[in-house]
Tab-separated table of C-alpha atoms in Angstrom:
chain	number	residue	atom	x	y	z
A	1	MET	CA	-121.640	189.272	178.955
A	2	LYS	CA	-119.233	190.974	176.594
A	3	PHE	CA	-119.020	194.587	175.523
A	4	SER	CA	-119.278	194.735	171.778
A	5	ARG	CA	-117.340	197.892	170.919
A	6	THR	CA	-114.127	199.585	171.779
A	7	SER	CA	-114.149	202.422	174.289
A	8	ARG	CA	-114.867	205.695	172.517
A	9	ALA	CA	-113.767	208.362	174.969
A	10	ALA	CA	-111.408	209.205	177.744
A	11	LEU	CA	-113.264	208.900	181.009
A	12	ALA	CA	-113.230	211.052	184.125
A	13	PHE	CA	-114.608	210.421	187.590
A	14	VAL	CA	-116.475	211.713	190.568
A	15	GLY	CA	-116.144	209.129	192.982
A	16	ALA	CA	-117.133	207.138	195.649
A	17	LEU	CA	-114.608	206.637	198.311
A	18	ALA	CA	-113.543	208.759	202.498
A	19	LEU	CA	-111.279	207.994	205.219
A	20	SER	CA	-111.180	207.496	208.951
A	21	GLY	CA	-108.201	207.480	211.279
A	22	THR	CA	-104.765	209.122	211.319
A	23	LEU	CA	-102.127	207.231	209.388
A	24	VAL	CA	-98.391	207.711	209.306
A	25	ALA	CA	-96.386	206.349	206.386
A	26	CYS	CA	-94.022	203.715	207.754
A	27	GLY	CA	-90.870	202.954	205.824
A	28	SER	CA	-87.714	201.079	206.638
A	29	SER	CA	-85.288	202.640	209.075
A	30	ASP	CA	-82.601	201.807	206.541
A	31	ASP	CA	-83.772	203.572	203.363
A	32	LYS	CA	-80.489	203.564	201.407
A	33	SER	CA	-82.248	202.696	198.137
A	34	ALA	CA	-84.232	205.948	198.423
A	35	ASP	CA	-81.061	207.943	198.763
A	36	ALA	CA	-79.616	206.154	195.753
A	37	GLY	CA	-82.689	206.844	193.671
A	38	SER	CA	-83.385	203.135	193.093
A	39	THR	CA	-86.787	202.033	191.916
A	40	THR	CA	-86.257	198.429	193.066
A	41	LEU	CA	-87.055	197.331	196.578
A	42	ASP	CA	-84.149	195.434	198.199
A	43	PRO	CA	-85.593	192.073	199.291
A	44	ASN	CA	-83.765	192.476	202.619
A	45	THR	CA	-85.467	195.821	203.299
A	46	LYS	CA	-88.568	195.727	205.479
A	47	VAL	CA	-91.407	198.086	204.536
A	48	THR	CA	-94.803	198.670	206.170
A	49	LEU	CA	-97.282	199.942	203.596
A	50	ASN	CA	-100.591	201.618	204.508
A	51	VAL	CA	-103.160	201.139	201.768
A	52	VAL	CA	-106.848	201.735	200.998
A	53	GLY	CA	-109.117	198.957	202.163
A	54	LEU	CA	-112.909	198.737	201.893
A	55	LEU	CA	-115.718	201.150	202.504
A	56	PRO	CA	-116.562	201.669	206.176
A	57	GLY	CA	-119.146	199.126	207.231
A	58	ALA	CA	-118.176	196.472	204.687
A	59	LYS	CA	-119.524	193.034	205.485
A	60	PRO	CA	-117.265	190.442	207.227
A	61	GLU	CA	-117.168	188.385	204.024
A	62	ALA	CA	-115.631	191.271	202.145
A	63	GLN	CA	-113.118	191.851	204.924
A	64	THR	CA	-112.224	188.180	204.796
A	65	ALA	CA	-111.587	188.307	201.057
A	66	LEU	CA	-109.357	191.371	201.440
A	67	ALA	CA	-107.475	189.764	204.339
A	68	GLN	CA	-106.767	186.701	202.194
A	69	GLU	CA	-105.527	188.967	199.401
A	70	VAL	CA	-103.143	190.665	201.855
A	71	THR	CA	-101.938	187.286	203.114
A	72	ASP	CA	-101.217	186.072	199.621
A	73	PHE	CA	-99.429	189.300	198.771
A	74	GLN	CA	-97.211	189.105	201.867
A	75	LYS	CA	-96.291	185.520	201.091
A	76	GLU	CA	-95.177	186.716	197.645
A	77	ASN	CA	-93.432	189.750	199.187
A	78	PRO	CA	-92.288	188.686	202.695
A	79	ASN	CA	-90.443	191.938	203.291
A	80	ILE	CA	-93.636	194.048	202.840
A	81	THR	CA	-96.242	194.334	205.567
A	82	VAL	CA	-99.568	195.681	204.285
A	83	LYS	CA	-102.008	197.484	206.560
A	84	THR	CA	-105.448	198.207	205.073
A	85	HIS	CA	-107.669	201.062	206.191
A	86	ASP	CA	-111.351	201.709	205.622
A	87	TYR	CA	-111.728	204.487	203.069
A	88	GLU	CA	-114.526	206.453	201.411
A	89	TRP	CA	-113.587	209.374	199.140
A	90	LYS	CA	-115.642	212.527	199.690
A	91	ALA	CA	-115.037	215.902	198.111
A	92	THR	CA	-115.817	217.665	201.378
A	93	THR	CA	-113.111	215.900	203.413
A	94	PHE	CA	-110.433	214.688	201.049
A	95	ALA	CA	-108.315	217.888	200.911
A	96	ALA	CA	-108.238	218.142	204.706
A	97	ASP	CA	-107.352	214.463	205.056
A	98	LEU	CA	-104.527	214.828	202.563
A	99	ALA	CA	-103.168	218.022	204.128
A	100	GLY	CA	-103.468	216.550	207.611
A	101	GLY	CA	-101.544	213.394	206.750
A	102	THR	CA	-104.467	211.058	207.517
A	103	LEU	CA	-104.488	209.247	204.184
A	104	PRO	CA	-102.781	205.892	203.601
A	105	THR	CA	-99.542	205.913	201.610
A	106	VAL	CA	-101.475	204.343	198.724
A	107	PHE	CA	-104.870	205.972	198.246
A	108	GLU	CA	-107.590	206.342	195.632
A	109	ILE	CA	-108.640	209.500	193.820
A	110	PRO	CA	-111.090	210.488	191.092
A	111	PHE	CA	-109.720	211.039	187.597
A	112	THR	CA	-110.789	214.674	187.974
A	113	ASP	CA	-108.481	215.274	190.950
A	114	ALA	CA	-105.170	213.962	189.671
A	115	LYS	CA	-104.019	217.030	187.714
A	116	THR	CA	-104.478	219.360	190.697
A	117	LEU	CA	-102.691	216.996	193.049
A	118	ILE	CA	-99.813	216.694	190.591
A	119	ALA	CA	-99.543	220.464	190.205
A	120	ASN	CA	-99.553	220.853	194.000
A	121	GLN	CA	-96.827	218.172	194.319
A	122	GLN	CA	-99.049	216.118	196.625
A	123	ILE	CA	-98.681	212.775	194.876
A	124	ALA	CA	-95.537	210.960	193.854
A	125	ASN	CA	-94.061	210.553	190.376
A	126	MET	CA	-94.599	206.818	189.724
A	127	GLN	CA	-93.346	206.605	186.124
A	128	ALA	CA	-90.143	204.695	186.822
A	129	TYR	CA	-91.996	202.252	189.120
A	130	LEU	CA	-94.848	201.790	186.614
A	131	ASP	CA	-92.266	200.969	183.939
A	132	SER	CA	-91.247	197.946	185.990
A	133	LEU	CA	-94.584	196.277	185.151
A	134	SER	CA	-94.553	194.142	182.032
A	135	TYR	CA	-97.903	195.564	180.845
A	136	ALA	CA	-97.090	199.253	181.462
A	137	ALA	CA	-97.326	200.091	177.764
A	138	ASN	CA	-100.756	198.502	177.375
A	139	PHE	CA	-102.879	201.085	179.248
A	140	ASN	CA	-105.642	202.905	177.401
A	141	LYS	CA	-103.728	206.116	176.762
A	142	ASN	CA	-106.903	208.156	176.951
A	143	LEU	CA	-107.261	207.026	180.554
A	144	LEU	CA	-103.580	207.180	181.462
A	145	GLN	CA	-103.259	210.841	180.438
A	146	TYR	CA	-105.472	211.908	183.367
A	147	GLY	CA	-102.716	210.834	185.734
A	148	GLN	CA	-99.834	212.448	183.811
A	149	GLY	CA	-98.146	215.710	184.743
A	150	GLU	CA	-97.008	218.402	182.375
A	151	ASP	CA	-93.675	216.585	182.306
A	152	GLY	CA	-95.433	213.610	180.689
A	153	LYS	CA	-94.688	211.382	183.680
A	154	VAL	CA	-97.351	209.172	185.301
A	155	TYR	CA	-98.275	210.137	188.854
A	156	ALA	CA	-101.669	208.408	189.222
A	157	ILE	CA	-102.532	205.049	187.728
A	158	PRO	CA	-105.930	203.950	186.399
A	159	ALA	CA	-106.928	201.266	188.896
A	160	LYS	CA	-110.595	200.338	189.048
A	161	SER	CA	-114.235	201.350	188.698
A	162	ILE	CA	-113.988	202.610	185.128
A	163	TYR	CA	-117.647	203.236	184.644
A	164	ALA	CA	-120.515	204.848	182.778
A	165	VAL	CA	-123.544	206.075	184.692
A	166	GLY	CA	-126.624	203.888	184.429
A	167	LEU	CA	-130.147	203.778	185.828
A	168	HIS	CA	-130.403	201.314	188.721
A	169	TYR	CA	-133.838	199.956	189.549
A	170	ASN	CA	-135.444	197.672	192.101
A	171	ARG	CA	-137.082	194.748	190.328
A	172	ASN	CA	-139.193	193.840	193.365
A	173	LEU	CA	-140.707	197.324	193.561
A	174	PHE	CA	-141.405	197.244	189.830
A	175	THR	CA	-143.302	193.988	190.249
A	176	GLN	CA	-145.241	195.260	193.258
A	177	ALA	CA	-146.202	198.369	191.259
A	178	GLY	CA	-147.543	196.245	188.394
A	179	LEU	CA	-144.597	197.066	186.130
A	180	ASP	CA	-142.547	194.580	184.093
A	181	PRO	CA	-139.022	194.372	185.614
A	182	ASN	CA	-137.745	193.054	182.286
A	183	LYS	CA	-138.915	196.209	180.540
A	184	PRO	CA	-137.285	199.136	182.413
A	185	PRO	CA	-137.985	202.703	181.245
A	186	THR	CA	-136.191	203.996	178.176
A	187	THR	CA	-137.278	207.672	178.256
A	188	TRP	CA	-137.490	210.288	180.991
A	189	ASP	CA	-141.293	210.331	180.584
A	190	GLU	CA	-141.349	206.608	181.252
A	191	VAL	CA	-139.081	207.073	184.296
A	192	ARG	CA	-141.610	209.566	185.639
A	193	GLU	CA	-144.571	207.294	184.936
A	194	ASP	CA	-142.872	204.311	186.602
A	195	ALA	CA	-141.787	206.402	189.580
A	196	LYS	CA	-145.383	207.537	190.106
A	197	ALA	CA	-146.633	203.949	189.909
A	198	ILE	CA	-144.041	202.734	192.424
A	199	ALA	CA	-144.784	205.536	194.892
A	200	THR	CA	-148.548	205.031	194.585
A	201	LYS	CA	-148.575	201.239	194.783
A	202	THR	CA	-145.735	200.594	197.268
A	203	GLY	CA	-145.385	203.768	199.350
A	204	GLN	CA	-141.657	203.895	198.554
A	205	ALA	CA	-139.735	206.568	196.637
A	206	GLY	CA	-140.186	205.842	192.963
A	207	PHE	CA	-137.052	207.854	192.106
A	208	ALA	CA	-134.359	209.378	194.311
A	209	GLN	CA	-131.545	211.816	193.647
A	210	MET	CA	-128.230	212.443	195.410
A	211	SER	CA	-127.933	216.028	196.641
A	212	LYS	CA	-124.927	216.708	198.895
A	213	ASP	CA	-121.138	216.530	199.221
A	214	GLY	CA	-120.783	217.208	195.493
A	215	THR	CA	-123.004	214.298	194.486
A	216	GLY	CA	-125.962	216.564	193.721
A	217	GLY	CA	-123.947	218.482	191.164
A	218	TRP	CA	-122.456	215.241	189.850
A	219	GLN	CA	-125.849	213.664	189.172
A	220	LEU	CA	-127.317	216.903	187.832
A	221	THR	CA	-124.414	216.876	185.349
A	222	VAL	CA	-125.356	213.267	184.484
A	223	ASP	CA	-128.938	214.405	183.829
A	224	THR	CA	-127.712	217.363	181.778
A	225	TYR	CA	-125.415	215.247	179.576
A	226	ALA	CA	-128.250	212.770	179.001
A	227	ARG	CA	-130.323	215.621	177.554
A	228	GLY	CA	-127.471	216.980	175.398
A	229	GLY	CA	-126.217	219.873	177.562
A	230	ARG	CA	-122.836	220.639	179.089
A	231	MET	CA	-121.727	222.383	182.263
A	232	GLU	CA	-118.576	224.019	180.837
A	233	ASP	CA	-117.384	225.391	177.545
A	234	GLY	CA	-113.610	225.655	177.892
A	235	LYS	CA	-113.103	227.901	180.925
A	236	LYS	CA	-116.635	229.248	180.834
A	237	ALA	CA	-119.329	227.963	183.180
A	238	THR	CA	-122.537	227.072	181.298
A	239	VAL	CA	-124.712	225.584	184.054
A	240	THR	CA	-127.652	227.850	183.013
A	241	ASN	CA	-128.181	225.778	179.854
A	242	GLU	CA	-131.661	224.633	178.878
A	243	GLN	CA	-130.917	220.973	179.450
A	244	THR	CA	-129.985	221.574	183.076
A	245	LYS	CA	-133.192	223.553	183.530
A	246	ALA	CA	-135.132	220.646	182.025
A	247	ALA	CA	-133.431	218.186	184.366
A	248	LEU	CA	-134.336	220.321	187.390
A	249	GLN	CA	-137.887	220.750	186.189
A	250	PHE	CA	-138.119	216.957	185.902
A	251	LEU	CA	-137.030	216.611	189.559
A	252	LYS	CA	-139.408	219.366	190.603
A	253	ASP	CA	-142.346	217.648	188.874
A	254	LEU	CA	-141.497	214.295	190.412
A	255	ARG	CA	-141.211	215.829	193.871
A	256	TRP	CA	-144.048	218.325	194.032
A	257	THR	CA	-146.571	217.301	191.356
A	258	ASP	CA	-146.222	213.515	191.558
A	259	ASN	CA	-145.056	213.090	195.174
A	260	ALA	CA	-142.892	210.258	193.823
A	261	MET	CA	-139.535	210.914	195.537
A	262	GLY	CA	-140.283	209.906	199.104
A	263	ALA	CA	-139.292	212.019	202.106
A	264	ASN	CA	-135.472	211.938	202.092
A	265	PHE	CA	-133.795	214.672	200.030
A	266	ASP	CA	-130.395	214.561	201.724
A	267	TYR	CA	-128.764	211.567	200.051
A	268	ASP	CA	-125.069	211.195	199.259
A	269	TRP	CA	-123.496	208.228	197.475
A	270	SER	CA	-123.389	205.943	200.513
A	271	SER	CA	-126.801	206.719	201.928
A	272	ILE	CA	-128.662	206.378	198.598
A	273	ASN	CA	-126.994	202.977	198.093
A	274	GLN	CA	-128.175	201.936	201.546
A	275	ALA	CA	-131.736	203.090	200.892
A	276	PHE	CA	-131.845	201.377	197.481
A	277	ALA	CA	-130.548	198.077	198.867
A	278	ALA	CA	-133.152	198.256	201.638
A	279	GLY	CA	-135.977	198.519	199.092
A	280	LYS	CA	-136.806	202.145	199.857
A	281	VAL	CA	-135.921	203.511	196.421
A	282	GLY	CA	-137.283	202.354	193.062
A	283	MET	CA	-134.752	204.007	190.766
A	284	TYR	CA	-131.628	206.186	190.928
A	285	THR	CA	-128.615	207.013	188.752
A	286	SER	CA	-125.013	206.107	189.538
A	287	GLY	CA	-122.008	204.303	188.036
A	288	GLN	CA	-122.725	200.881	186.597
A	289	ASP	CA	-120.129	199.342	188.904
A	290	VAL	CA	-122.028	200.133	192.135
A	291	TYR	CA	-123.426	196.592	192.380
A	292	THR	CA	-120.215	195.427	194.055
A	293	SER	CA	-120.584	197.986	196.841
A	294	LEU	CA	-124.297	197.196	197.210
A	295	VAL	CA	-123.302	193.601	197.969
A	296	GLN	CA	-120.215	194.269	200.121
A	297	THR	CA	-121.683	197.046	202.245
A	298	ASN	CA	-125.466	197.050	201.857
A	299	ASN	CA	-126.404	193.345	201.657
A	300	ILE	CA	-128.612	193.762	198.622
A	301	ASP	CA	-130.761	190.878	197.429
A	302	PRO	CA	-129.347	190.091	193.941
A	303	LYS	CA	-132.818	189.100	192.682
A	304	SER	CA	-134.071	192.646	193.380
A	305	TYR	CA	-131.367	194.385	191.301
A	306	GLY	CA	-131.737	195.744	187.801
A	307	LEU	CA	-129.543	197.983	185.641
A	308	THR	CA	-130.496	199.784	182.443
A	309	MET	CA	-129.302	202.654	180.279
A	310	ILE	CA	-129.947	206.176	181.434
A	311	PRO	CA	-132.471	207.701	178.996
A	312	LEU	CA	-130.766	209.764	176.279
A	313	SER	CA	-132.428	212.546	174.264
A	314	GLY	CA	-131.008	215.161	171.905
A	315	SER	CA	-128.325	215.035	169.236
A	316	ASN	CA	-125.489	215.816	171.673
A	317	SER	CA	-126.644	213.548	174.493
A	318	GLY	CA	-124.193	211.251	176.197
A	319	VAL	CA	-123.393	209.165	179.256
A	320	LEU	CA	-121.054	210.597	181.893
A	321	GLY	CA	-118.096	208.293	182.418
A	322	GLY	CA	-115.572	208.043	185.247
A	323	GLY	CA	-113.072	205.995	187.168
A	324	THR	CA	-110.653	205.674	190.057
A	325	MET	CA	-106.894	206.105	190.081
A	326	ALA	CA	-104.335	204.786	192.561
A	327	ALA	CA	-101.938	207.419	193.888
A	328	VAL	CA	-98.986	207.427	196.263
A	329	SER	CA	-98.210	210.154	198.743
A	330	SER	CA	-95.463	212.561	197.693
A	331	LYS	CA	-93.980	211.984	201.156
A	332	ALA	CA	-93.385	208.296	200.455
A	333	SER	CA	-89.848	207.044	200.403
A	334	ASN	CA	-88.417	205.221	197.366
A	335	ASN	CA	-88.790	201.938	199.228
A	336	GLU	CA	-92.430	202.705	199.918
A	337	LYS	CA	-93.021	203.608	196.264
A	338	ALA	CA	-91.366	200.379	195.166
A	339	ALA	CA	-93.597	198.468	197.583
A	340	ALA	CA	-96.623	200.486	196.453
A	341	ILE	CA	-96.264	199.533	192.788
A	342	LYS	CA	-96.151	195.890	193.792
A	343	TRP	CA	-99.406	196.317	195.704
A	344	ILE	CA	-101.071	198.298	192.893
A	345	ASP	CA	-100.085	195.521	190.501
A	346	ALA	CA	-101.355	192.680	192.714
A	347	HIS	CA	-104.481	194.338	194.108
A	348	TYR	CA	-105.830	196.301	191.136
A	349	LEU	CA	-104.323	195.329	187.814
A	350	ARG	CA	-102.692	191.950	187.491
A	351	LYS	CA	-105.987	190.091	187.142
A	352	TYR	CA	-106.556	191.859	183.795
A	353	THR	CA	-103.263	190.672	182.374
A	354	ASN	CA	-102.635	187.248	183.903
A	355	ALA	CA	-104.990	184.276	183.724
A	356	ASP	CA	-103.744	182.664	186.951
A	357	ALA	CA	-104.100	185.937	188.862
A	358	ALA	CA	-107.607	186.456	187.513
A	359	ALA	CA	-108.719	182.955	188.485
A	360	LYS	CA	-107.077	183.140	191.924
A	361	GLN	CA	-108.753	186.422	192.821
A	362	ALA	CA	-112.113	185.157	191.529
A	363	GLN	CA	-111.764	181.993	193.588
A	364	VAL	CA	-111.123	183.998	196.781
A	365	GLN	CA	-114.102	186.259	196.038
A	366	VAL	CA	-116.449	183.340	195.386
A	367	ALA	CA	-115.312	181.577	198.545
A	368	SER	CA	-116.044	184.777	200.493
A	369	LYS	CA	-119.400	185.235	198.745
A	370	GLN	CA	-118.225	188.403	196.995
A	371	PRO	CA	-119.320	189.589	193.548
A	372	VAL	CA	-117.364	188.391	190.524
A	373	GLY	CA	-118.110	189.830	187.091
A	374	THR	CA	-119.705	193.208	187.850
A	375	PRO	CA	-119.679	195.132	184.547
A	376	GLU	CA	-116.684	197.379	183.973
A	377	LEU	CA	-115.188	199.442	181.158
A	378	PRO	CA	-111.655	198.485	179.959
A	379	ILE	CA	-108.541	199.891	181.639
A	380	PHE	CA	-106.416	198.391	178.882
A	381	SER	CA	-107.804	197.308	175.490
A	382	GLN	CA	-111.238	195.903	174.695
A	383	GLN	CA	-109.559	192.712	173.550
A	384	GLN	CA	-107.632	192.361	176.818
A	385	TYR	CA	-110.771	192.987	178.844
A	386	GLU	CA	-112.755	190.357	176.924
A	387	GLN	CA	-109.850	187.927	177.512
A	388	TYR	CA	-110.131	188.659	181.239
A	389	GLN	CA	-113.864	187.972	181.104
A	390	GLY	CA	-113.095	184.595	179.594
A	391	TRP	CA	-110.687	183.802	182.434
A	392	ILE	CA	-113.340	184.439	185.089
A	393	LYS	CA	-116.390	183.183	183.209
A	394	SER	CA	-116.868	180.081	185.353
A	395	TYR	CA	-116.743	182.154	188.550
A	396	VAL	CA	-119.202	184.918	187.644
A	397	ASN	CA	-121.919	185.157	190.283
A	398	VAL	CA	-123.595	188.494	189.555
A	399	PRO	CA	-126.986	188.658	187.815
A	400	LEU	CA	-125.748	189.763	184.410
A	401	ASP	CA	-129.040	188.780	182.789
A	402	GLN	CA	-130.631	191.579	184.860
A	403	MET	CA	-128.178	194.130	183.449
A	404	THR	CA	-128.351	193.447	179.695
A	405	SER	CA	-130.408	196.548	178.871
A	406	PHE	CA	-127.316	198.435	180.006
A	407	THR	CA	-124.413	196.221	178.906
A	408	GLY	CA	-125.914	195.645	175.493
A	409	LYS	CA	-126.268	199.344	174.730
A	410	VAL	CA	-123.604	201.311	176.589
A	411	PHE	CA	-121.040	201.316	173.782
A	412	ASP	CA	-123.583	202.605	171.320
A	413	ALA	CA	-123.746	205.770	173.449
A	414	LYS	CA	-121.386	208.716	173.501
A	415	LEU	CA	-119.197	208.638	176.656
A	416	VAL	CA	-118.639	212.169	177.949
A	417	ASN	CA	-115.956	213.351	180.348
A	418	GLU	CA	-116.827	215.282	183.469
A	419	PRO	CA	-116.354	219.069	183.466
A	420	ALA	CA	-112.624	219.495	183.100
A	421	VAL	CA	-111.987	222.658	185.136
A	422	ALA	CA	-112.680	223.044	188.916
A	423	THR	CA	-114.824	219.928	188.727
A	424	GLN	CA	-115.602	219.483	192.395
A	425	ASP	CA	-116.293	223.183	192.967
A	426	VAL	CA	-118.673	223.210	190.000
A	427	TYR	CA	-120.490	220.246	191.467
A	428	LYS	CA	-120.676	221.786	194.920
A	429	SER	CA	-122.125	224.998	193.456
A	430	LEU	CA	-124.970	222.842	192.059
A	431	ASP	CA	-125.673	220.891	195.251
A	432	THR	CA	-127.636	223.774	196.703
A	433	VAL	CA	-129.676	224.052	193.491
A	434	VAL	CA	-130.753	220.411	193.685
A	435	GLN	CA	-131.490	220.703	197.392
A	436	ALA	CA	-133.586	223.832	196.891
A	437	VAL	CA	-135.677	222.261	194.102
A	438	LEU	CA	-136.380	219.199	196.241
A	439	THR	CA	-137.209	221.058	199.480
A	440	ASN	CA	-138.841	224.327	198.302
A	441	LYS	CA	-141.957	224.083	196.170
A	442	ASP	CA	-141.491	227.666	195.032
A	443	ALA	CA	-137.805	227.329	194.102
A	444	ASN	CA	-136.881	229.590	191.168
A	445	ILE	CA	-134.794	227.375	188.858
A	446	ASP	CA	-133.558	230.239	186.680
A	447	GLN	CA	-132.351	232.301	189.615
A	448	LEU	CA	-130.783	229.331	191.364
A	449	LEU	CA	-128.792	228.451	188.249
A	450	THR	CA	-127.718	232.063	187.680
A	451	ASP	CA	-126.305	232.152	191.207
A	452	ALA	CA	-124.663	228.727	190.756
A	453	ASN	CA	-123.139	229.784	187.442
A	454	ALA	CA	-121.488	232.767	189.135
A	455	LYS	CA	-120.028	230.515	191.860
A	456	ALA	CA	-118.847	227.986	189.311
A	457	GLN	CA	-117.224	230.717	187.196
A	458	ARG	CA	-115.335	232.087	190.200
A	459	ALA	CA	-113.994	228.621	190.884
A	460	ILE	CA	-113.016	228.132	187.270
A	461	ASP	CA	-111.237	231.548	187.157
A	462	ALA	CA	-109.337	230.677	190.319
A	463	SER	CA	-108.172	227.315	189.047
């Protein structure tokens, strides 16, 4: 599979990753290079670096692959000891984890959070360290700017999961419902019809929606964009728009008229993935890159998985895009920052710029039965990404032929950034709206959105 067009828009992100355990940044007792302002790690200086690992509950095979990656890195950098920690970003806990010092030294953040963390001086200026990488000038500048401060310096680095939201569907449930899994729905009316068929014929939820910890507002924004609406206009909240109302009415009809959404209306990102992989959900929307997590954490049957474009309607319709950035604690010493850029290079980025690194990582993943080739959007250039795909072609083990109705169309769609101001607060104000529509048959959509708009506006004004 190859994407056929260049990326058209800067992407933002609401993510997918949270943390357990209290971590203390561990540097060398002799940190003279930090005092000297050096950006180079003395090879005789010992550094212990705490970094993000996998999602909690990741399968042993995924842990094995990560452990091998750490071993290889430490052989290449014998003075750096890497300690990985399970991590899942959640809007409801991240700020407290950061303030309480429970995050690793190197952690992951949504594109939407970087500017606030920079302004609050909570993440380190990594410009000088980034400049040490040979490919530093090759980043997609539209992506890189999300991690830049007002001083123009880079504080957070585009790292992974650059995505566009798609419609994920269970091919087995489609077959059981008498639907053709090779012809997924292309309109919202068809989504509704297929959801009803799945619920009626299989007893499972034909369609499910995230609804808490900011994910309800995130996916309602996805639904709004797909219909041509927007949640903000500059610093003005616009969540009362007609497209958001239409998206909520769609959910209300599926839930109360069609009885096609099952019995669970309390999903977040992790739990909806779990339900989908277990065959309890026919369709849901999320980033196109979620297949990797479905394998690593949820043991999905690859034959059951399908990915298609989210239906788009209206002249201003678009696909919400996003991604993950790597950041370093502002409390990190210079030695830790120098070690961190080496890890960010080896763990996240080098595979896109070096054929040997790409092949080596793919070999480890295949040996550990991990996904290789899950669709992504380019961190660097389209040409460089297609070159990377060529390097790993012989190792690809994901069912790309079951994703072509997404990968063949995504670059024909408009990619739209997330709401730029008070993003997480805007999403959280909409969680309660989604929850009310799914749990209260008499929910008043207009009133719910009026109340949410006021909350969102207060958050925007305070930002």
